[in-house]
Coordinates of C-alpha atoms and ligand atoms in Angstrom, one line a residue:
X1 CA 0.0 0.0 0.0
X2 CA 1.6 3.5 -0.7
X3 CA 0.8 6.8 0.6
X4 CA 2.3 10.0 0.2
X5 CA 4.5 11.7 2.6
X6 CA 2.6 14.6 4.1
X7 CA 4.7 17.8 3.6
X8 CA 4.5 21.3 6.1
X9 CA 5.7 24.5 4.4
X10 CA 7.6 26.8 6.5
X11 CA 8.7 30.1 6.0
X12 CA 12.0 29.8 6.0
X13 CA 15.0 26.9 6.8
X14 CA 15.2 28.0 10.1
X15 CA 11.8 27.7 10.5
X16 CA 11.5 24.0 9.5
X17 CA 14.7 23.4 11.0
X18 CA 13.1 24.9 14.8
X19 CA 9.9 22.5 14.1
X20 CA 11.8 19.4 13.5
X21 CA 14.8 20.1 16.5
X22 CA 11.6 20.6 18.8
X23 CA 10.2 17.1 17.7
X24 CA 13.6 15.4 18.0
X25 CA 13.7 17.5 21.7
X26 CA 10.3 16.2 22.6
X27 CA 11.0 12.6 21.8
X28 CA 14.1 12.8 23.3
X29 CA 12.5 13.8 26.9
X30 CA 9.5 11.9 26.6
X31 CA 12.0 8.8 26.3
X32 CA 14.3 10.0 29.2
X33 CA 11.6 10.4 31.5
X34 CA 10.5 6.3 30.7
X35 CA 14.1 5.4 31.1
X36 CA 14.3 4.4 27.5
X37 CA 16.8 5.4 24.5
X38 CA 15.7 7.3 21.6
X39 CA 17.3 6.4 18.6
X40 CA 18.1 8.8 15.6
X41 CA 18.8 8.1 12.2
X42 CA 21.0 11.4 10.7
X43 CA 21.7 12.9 7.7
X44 CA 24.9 15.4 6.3
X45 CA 25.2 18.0 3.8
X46 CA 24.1 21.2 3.8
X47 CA 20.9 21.4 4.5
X48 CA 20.4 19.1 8.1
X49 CA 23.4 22.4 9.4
X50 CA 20.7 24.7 11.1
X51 CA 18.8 21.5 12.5
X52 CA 21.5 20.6 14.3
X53 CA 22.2 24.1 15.5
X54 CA 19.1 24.3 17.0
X55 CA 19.5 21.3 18.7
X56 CA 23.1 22.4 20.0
X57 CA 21.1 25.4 21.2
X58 CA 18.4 23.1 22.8
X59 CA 20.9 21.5 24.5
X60 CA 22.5 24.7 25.9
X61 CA 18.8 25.5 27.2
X62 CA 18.6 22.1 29.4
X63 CA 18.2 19.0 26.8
X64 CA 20.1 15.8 27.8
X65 CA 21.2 13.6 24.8
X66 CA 22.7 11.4 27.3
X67 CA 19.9 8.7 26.2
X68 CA 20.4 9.2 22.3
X69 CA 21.8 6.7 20.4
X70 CA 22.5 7.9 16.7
X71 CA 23.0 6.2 13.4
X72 CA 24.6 8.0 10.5
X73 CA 23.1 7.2 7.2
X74 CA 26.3 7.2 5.1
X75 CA 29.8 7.9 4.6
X76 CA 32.6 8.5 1.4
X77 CA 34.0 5.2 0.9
X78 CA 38.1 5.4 0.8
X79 CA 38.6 8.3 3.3
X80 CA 39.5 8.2 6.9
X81 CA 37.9 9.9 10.1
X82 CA 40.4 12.9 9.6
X83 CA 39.8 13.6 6.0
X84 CA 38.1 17.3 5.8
X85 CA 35.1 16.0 4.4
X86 CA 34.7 13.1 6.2
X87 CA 30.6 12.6 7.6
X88 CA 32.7 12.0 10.7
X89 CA 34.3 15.1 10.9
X90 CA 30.9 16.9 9.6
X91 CA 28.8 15.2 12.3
X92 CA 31.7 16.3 15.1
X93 CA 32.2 19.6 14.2
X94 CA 28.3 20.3 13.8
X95 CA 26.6 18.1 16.7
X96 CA 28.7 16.0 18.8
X97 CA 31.3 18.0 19.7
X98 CA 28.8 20.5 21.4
X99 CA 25.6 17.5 23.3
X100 CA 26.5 15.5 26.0
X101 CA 26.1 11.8 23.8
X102 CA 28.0 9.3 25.0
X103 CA 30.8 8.6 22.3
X104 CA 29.6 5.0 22.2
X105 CA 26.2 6.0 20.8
X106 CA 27.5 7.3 17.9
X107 CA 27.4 5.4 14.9
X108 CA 28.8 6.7 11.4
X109 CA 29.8 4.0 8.9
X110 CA 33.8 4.3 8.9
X111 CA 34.8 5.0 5.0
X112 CA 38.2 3.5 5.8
X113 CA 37.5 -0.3 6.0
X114 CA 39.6 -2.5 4.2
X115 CA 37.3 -3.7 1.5
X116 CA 37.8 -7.4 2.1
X117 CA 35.5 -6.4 4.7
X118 CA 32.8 -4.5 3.8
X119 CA 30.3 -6.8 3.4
X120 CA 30.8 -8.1 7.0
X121 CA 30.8 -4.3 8.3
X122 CA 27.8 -3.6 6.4
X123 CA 26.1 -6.2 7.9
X124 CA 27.2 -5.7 11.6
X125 CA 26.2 -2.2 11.4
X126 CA 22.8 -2.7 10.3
X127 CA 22.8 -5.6 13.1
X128 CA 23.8 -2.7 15.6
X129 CA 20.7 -0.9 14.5
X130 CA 18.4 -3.8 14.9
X131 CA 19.5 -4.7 18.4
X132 CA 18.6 -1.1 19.7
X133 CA 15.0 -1.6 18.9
X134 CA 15.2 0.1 15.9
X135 CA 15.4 4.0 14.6
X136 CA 12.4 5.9 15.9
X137 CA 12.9 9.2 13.9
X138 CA 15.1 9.0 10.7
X139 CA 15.9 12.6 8.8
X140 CA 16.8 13.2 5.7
X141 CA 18.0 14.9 3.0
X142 CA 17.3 14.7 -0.9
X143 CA 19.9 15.0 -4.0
X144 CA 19.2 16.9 -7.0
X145 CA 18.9 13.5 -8.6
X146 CA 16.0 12.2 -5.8
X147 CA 18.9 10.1 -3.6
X148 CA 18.7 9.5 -0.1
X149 CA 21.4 8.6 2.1
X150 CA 23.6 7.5 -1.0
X151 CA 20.6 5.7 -2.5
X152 CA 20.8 7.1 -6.0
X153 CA 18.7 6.4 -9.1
X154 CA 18.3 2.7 -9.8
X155 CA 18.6 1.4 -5.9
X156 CA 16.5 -1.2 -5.5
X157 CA 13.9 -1.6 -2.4
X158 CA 14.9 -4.4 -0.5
X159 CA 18.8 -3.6 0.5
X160 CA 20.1 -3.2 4.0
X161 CA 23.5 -1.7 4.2
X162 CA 25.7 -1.8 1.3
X163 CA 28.4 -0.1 -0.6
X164 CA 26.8 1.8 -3.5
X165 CA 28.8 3.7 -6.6
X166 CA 27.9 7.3 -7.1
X167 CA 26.1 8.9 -9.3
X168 CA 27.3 11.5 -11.5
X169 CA 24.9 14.4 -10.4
X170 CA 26.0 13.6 -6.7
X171 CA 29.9 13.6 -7.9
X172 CA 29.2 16.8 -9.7
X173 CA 27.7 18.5 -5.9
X174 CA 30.6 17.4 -4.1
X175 CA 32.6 18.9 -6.3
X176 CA 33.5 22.1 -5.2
X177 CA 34.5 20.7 -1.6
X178 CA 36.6 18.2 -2.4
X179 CA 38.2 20.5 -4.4
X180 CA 37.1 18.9 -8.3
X181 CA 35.2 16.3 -9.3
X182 CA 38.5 13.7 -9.4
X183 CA 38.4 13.9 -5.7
X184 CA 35.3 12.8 -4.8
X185 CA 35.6 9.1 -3.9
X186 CA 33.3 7.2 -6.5
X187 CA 31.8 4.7 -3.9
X188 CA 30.0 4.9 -0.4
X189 CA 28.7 3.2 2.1
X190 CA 24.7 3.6 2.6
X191 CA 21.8 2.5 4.8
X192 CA 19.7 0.9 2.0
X193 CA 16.0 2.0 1.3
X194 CA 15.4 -1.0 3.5
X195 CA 16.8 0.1 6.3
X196 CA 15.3 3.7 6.0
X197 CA 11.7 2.7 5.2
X198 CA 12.2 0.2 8.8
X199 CA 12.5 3.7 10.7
X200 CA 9.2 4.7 12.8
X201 CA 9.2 7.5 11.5
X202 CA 11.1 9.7 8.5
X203 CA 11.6 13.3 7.9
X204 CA 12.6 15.1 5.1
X205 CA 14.3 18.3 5.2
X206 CA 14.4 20.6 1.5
X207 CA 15.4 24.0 1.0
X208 CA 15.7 26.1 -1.8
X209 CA 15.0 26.9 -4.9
X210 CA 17.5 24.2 -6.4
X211 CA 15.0 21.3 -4.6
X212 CA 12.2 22.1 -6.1
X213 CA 11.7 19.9 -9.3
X214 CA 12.7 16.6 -7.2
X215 CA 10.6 17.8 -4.1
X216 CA 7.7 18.4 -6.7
X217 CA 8.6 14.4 -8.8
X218 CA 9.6 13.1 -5.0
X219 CA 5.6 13.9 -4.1
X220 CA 3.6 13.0 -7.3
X221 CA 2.3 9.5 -6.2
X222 CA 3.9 6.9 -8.3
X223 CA 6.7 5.0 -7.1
X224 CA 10.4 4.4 -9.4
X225 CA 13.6 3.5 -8.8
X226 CA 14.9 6.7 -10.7
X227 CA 14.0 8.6 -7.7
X228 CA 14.3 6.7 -4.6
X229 CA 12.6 9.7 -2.3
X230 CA 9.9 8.2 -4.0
X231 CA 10.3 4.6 -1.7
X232 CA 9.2 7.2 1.0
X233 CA 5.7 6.4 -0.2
X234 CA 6.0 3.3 1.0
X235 CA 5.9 4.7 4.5
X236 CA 3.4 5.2 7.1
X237 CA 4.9 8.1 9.1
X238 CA 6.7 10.3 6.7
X239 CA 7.0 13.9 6.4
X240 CA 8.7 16.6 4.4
X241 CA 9.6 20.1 6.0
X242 CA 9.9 22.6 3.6
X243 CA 10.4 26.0 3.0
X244 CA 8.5 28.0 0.3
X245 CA 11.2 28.0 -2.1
X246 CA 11.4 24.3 -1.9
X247 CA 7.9 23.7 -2.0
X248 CA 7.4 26.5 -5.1
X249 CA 6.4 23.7 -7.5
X250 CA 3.8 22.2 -5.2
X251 CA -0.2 22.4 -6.0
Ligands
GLP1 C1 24.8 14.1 0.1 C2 24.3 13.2 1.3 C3 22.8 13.1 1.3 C4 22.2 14.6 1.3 C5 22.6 15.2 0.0 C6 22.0 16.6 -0.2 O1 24.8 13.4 -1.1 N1 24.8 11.9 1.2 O2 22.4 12.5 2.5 O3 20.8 14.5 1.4 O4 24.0 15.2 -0.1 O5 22.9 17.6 0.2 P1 22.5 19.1 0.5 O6 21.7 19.0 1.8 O7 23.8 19.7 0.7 O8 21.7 19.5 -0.6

């Protein structure tokens, strides 16, 4: 059965950024108070930056995220921890460095495994999320191209955890900070639609002008492999958060 996503238009990133921090802050306390984790699914680039701001800022105010467990949703394949644009270095500099997680709840698949094995590392990290209950809120991004995580155009349903190749739109956006296109690695490891569709619940963030078009294809009911935003129809507790730019193309 497939439904679409619902989708809230904010004014402005911040905006949509404030409204999803304040959900993540609210689950997070709810589960405190029980005694109980709350896991998080996370997302990079540029877009999730004034999320996790806020929830610096939250945190500042009071918030405890010493019962969060996190799961990254990807990493460059080929680079280590240190490398400038490392996830790991992008989730520090933003979030962890600044909450009180325990270093132990943080999971980011580690682009520097020796690729004899991969396959065992992609399984025992999508074991790790099974065995803490599961995600309960997973956010996103979207690529030009539709992707999530590194799920680009043509990745099937079914996959867990895997290494993917990557596509050239996404090559061609990373670009500029890897300082040319023949610097970006060509490979990555992903949670697979799978995995992300198994989360209780997903958010979508998309800002922008440049998000439109796929934002406008992502929500047209009809599900393909060519834009795998579309799997998110498959959901039963999905949103996107957009601003009006983002959402320009929208009926
Ligand atoms: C990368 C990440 C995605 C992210 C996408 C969009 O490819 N792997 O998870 O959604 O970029 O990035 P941005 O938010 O900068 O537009």
């Amino acid at each position: 059965m497939s439904q679409l996503p619902t989708h809230h238009v904010f004014p402005s990133p911040a905006d949509a950024s404030e409204a999803l921090a304040s959900e993540i802050g609210d689950l997070v306390s709810r589960r405190a108070s029980e005694g109980r984790h709350a896991v998080l699914g996370l997302a990079t680039g540029s877009t999730p930056i004034r999320l996790y701001a806020e929830l610096v800022r939250l945190h500042r105010q009071g918030l405890s995220f010493s019962n969060v467990i996190t799961f990254n949703l990807d990493e460059y394949l080929g680079i280590g921890r240190d490398h400038p644009e490392s996830y790991w270095k992008f989730m520090h500099s933003h979030l962890f460095d600044h909450i009180d997680i325990s270093r132990e709840n943080i999971h980011i698949p580690d682009g520097s495994i020796s690729p004899d094995s991969l396959e065992d590392y992609c399984d025992s990290y999508e074991r790790k999320i099974t065995s803490t209950g599961g995600i309960d809120l997973q956010v996103l991004g979207i690529g030009r191209n539709g992707h999530i995580g590194f799920n680009e155009p043509g990745a099937l349903p079914d996959l867990t955890t895997h290494v993917t190749e990557l596509n050239p739109v996404t090559i061609r956006d990373a670009a500029n900070s890897f300082g040319g296109s023949e610097n970006v690695p060509s490979r990555a490891i992903t949670m697979g639609v799978k995995t992300i569709l198994e989360a209780r619940r997903v958010v979508l963030l998309a800002f922008g002008h440049a998000k439109a078009e796929i934002v406008q294809r992502a929500l047209t009911p009809g599900i393909t492999t060519e834009v795998p935003a579309t799997y998110l129809q498959l959901h039963g507790d999905s949103a996107y958060f957009l601003d009006e730019e983002a959402a320009a193309r929208l009926d």
